[in-house]
mmCIF file of C-alpha atoms in Angstrom:
data_model
loop_
_atom_site.group_PDB
_atom_site.id
_atom_site.type_symbol
_atom_site.label_atom_id
_atom_site.label_comp_id
_atom_site.label_asym_id
_atom_site.label_seq_id
_atom_site.Cartn_x
_atom_site.Cartn_y
_atom_site.Cartn_z
ATOM 1 C CA MET A 25 98.986 73.127 120.026
ATOM 2 C CA HIS A 26 95.334 73.279 120.314
ATOM 3 C CA GLN A 27 93.359 75.014 122.873
ATOM 4 C CA ALA A 28 90.069 73.850 124.061
ATOM 5 C CA MET A 29 87.409 76.089 122.927
ATOM 6 C CA SER A 30 84.828 77.273 125.603
ATOM 7 C CA TYR A 31 81.330 77.901 124.049
ATOM 8 C CA HIS A 32 78.836 79.892 126.076
ATOM 9 C CA ILE A 33 75.187 79.878 125.071
ATOM 10 C CA PHE A 34 74.118 83.354 124.126
ATOM 11 C CA ASN A 35 70.531 84.001 124.833
ATOM 12 C CA THR A 36 69.466 86.351 122.270
ATOM 13 C CA HIS A 37 65.928 86.711 123.501
ATOM 14 C CA GLU A 38 67.207 87.842 127.089
ATOM 15 C CA TYR A 39 69.798 90.356 125.417
ATOM 16 C CA ILE A 40 66.987 91.777 123.204
ATOM 17 C CA LYS A 41 64.853 92.241 126.348
ATOM 18 C CA ALA A 42 67.665 93.972 128.266
ATOM 19 C CA LEU A 43 68.242 96.199 125.435
ATOM 20 C CA ILE A 44 64.593 97.224 125.139
ATOM 21 C CA LYS A 45 64.799 97.911 128.887
ATOM 22 C CA THR A 46 67.484 100.353 128.459
ATOM 23 C CA GLY A 47 65.365 102.313 126.019
ATOM 24 C CA MET A 48 66.296 100.779 122.712
ATOM 25 C CA LYS A 49 63.624 100.140 120.049
ATOM 26 C CA GLU A 50 62.785 96.410 119.576
ATOM 27 C CA LYS A 51 63.900 96.530 115.934
ATOM 28 C CA GLN A 52 67.267 98.206 116.777
ATOM 29 C CA ALA A 53 67.931 95.543 119.470
ATOM 30 C CA GLU A 54 67.306 92.867 117.053
ATOM 31 C CA ILE A 55 69.487 94.066 114.444
ATOM 32 C CA LEU A 56 72.284 94.707 116.995
ATOM 33 C CA VAL A 57 71.989 91.185 118.209
ATOM 34 C CA LYS A 58 71.901 89.858 114.761
ATOM 35 C CA GLY A 59 74.915 91.684 113.928
ATOM 36 C CA LEU A 60 76.659 90.213 117.230
ATOM 37 C CA LEU A 61 75.723 86.509 116.360
ATOM 38 C CA GLU A 62 77.322 87.051 112.815
ATOM 39 C CA SER A 63 80.406 88.443 114.209
ATOM 40 C CA ARG A 64 80.800 85.565 116.572
ATOM 41 C CA GLU A 65 80.761 83.205 113.371
ATOM 42 C CA TYR A 66 83.568 84.927 111.892
ATOM 43 C CA ASP A 67 86.650 82.936 111.090
ATOM 44 C CA PHE A 68 89.338 84.660 113.025
ATOM 45 C CA SER A 69 92.015 82.154 112.018
ATOM 46 C CA ARG A 70 92.343 83.949 108.756
ATOM 47 C CA LEU A 71 93.450 87.214 110.542
ATOM 48 C CA ALA A 72 97.397 87.751 110.520
ATOM 49 C CA THR A 73 99.105 87.565 113.921
ATOM 50 C CA LYS A 74 101.280 90.490 115.203
ATOM 51 C CA ASP A 75 104.341 88.452 114.464
ATOM 52 C CA GLU A 76 103.078 87.876 110.898
ATOM 53 C CA LEU A 77 102.415 91.686 110.382
ATOM 54 C CA LEU A 78 105.880 92.441 111.790
ATOM 55 C CA ALA A 79 107.493 90.254 109.341
ATOM 56 C CA THR A 80 105.601 91.596 106.381
ATOM 57 C CA LYS A 81 106.620 95.035 107.631
ATOM 58 C CA GLN A 82 110.372 94.165 107.355
ATOM 59 C CA GLU A 83 109.742 92.534 104.144
ATOM 60 C CA LEU A 84 108.198 95.670 102.845
ATOM 61 C CA LYS A 85 111.011 97.831 104.316
ATOM 62 C CA ALA A 86 113.653 95.631 102.579
ATOM 63 C CA GLU A 87 111.828 95.676 99.262
ATOM 64 C CA ILE A 88 111.314 99.606 99.507
ATOM 65 C CA SER A 89 115.170 99.805 100.117
ATOM 66 C CA GLY A 90 115.774 97.972 97.099
ATOM 67 C CA ILE A 91 113.575 100.167 94.989
ATOM 68 C CA LYS A 92 114.978 103.153 96.360
ATOM 69 C CA VAL A 93 118.549 101.929 95.018
ATOM 70 C CA ASP A 94 117.102 101.074 91.841
ATOM 71 C CA ILE A 95 115.753 104.475 91.255
ATOM 72 C CA LEU A 96 119.162 106.003 92.325
ATOM 73 C CA LYS A 97 120.687 103.837 89.654
ATOM 74 C CA TRP A 98 118.477 105.315 86.914
ATOM 75 C CA MET A 99 118.374 108.936 88.478
ATOM 76 C CA ILE A 100 122.047 109.609 88.951
ATOM 77 C CA PRO A 101 123.302 108.745 85.174
ATOM 78 C CA LEU A 102 120.085 110.818 84.024
ATOM 79 C CA LEU A 103 120.999 113.749 85.998
ATOM 80 C CA PHE A 104 124.603 113.691 84.578
ATOM 81 C CA THR A 105 122.957 113.476 81.110
ATOM 82 C CA VAL A 106 120.946 116.218 81.639
ATOM 83 C CA ILE A 107 123.690 118.365 83.018
ATOM 84 C CA ALA A 108 125.771 117.490 79.974
ATOM 85 C CA MET A 109 123.031 118.383 77.488
ATOM 86 C CA VAL A 110 122.407 121.844 79.194
ATOM 87 C CA ALA A 111 126.221 122.362 79.212
ATOM 88 C CA THR A 112 126.411 121.597 75.508
ATOM 89 C CA VAL A 113 123.625 123.736 74.754
ATOM 90 C CA MET A 114 125.084 126.627 76.792
ATOM 91 C CA PHE A 115 128.519 126.216 75.002
ATOM 92 C CA LYS A 116 126.886 126.247 71.606
ATOM 93 C CA MET A 117 124.913 129.350 72.483
ATOM 94 C CA LEU A 118 127.911 131.233 73.974
ATOM 95 C CA GLY A 119 130.089 130.227 70.917
ATOM 96 C CA HIS A 120 127.869 131.469 68.267
#
């Protein structure tokens, strides 16, 4: 679905004059208008939509959950190994 784009002519000279009337220096007004014109040329079609961001958020949550499970798979056996090693050292020290 394509929507018809409505373009309005932006009169830079009039805008600069209006800014100068409010007390802005001419060079500042020119830079502001230049930045405004450049921002209008930006390709907004490359920005993510809210739905795309939400989908990415869900994917990241699922991936993080999987990583947490993987960490636990390694940490629990490691914890038991450390406990067993400490217990072995304690028994050896107490036995001698």
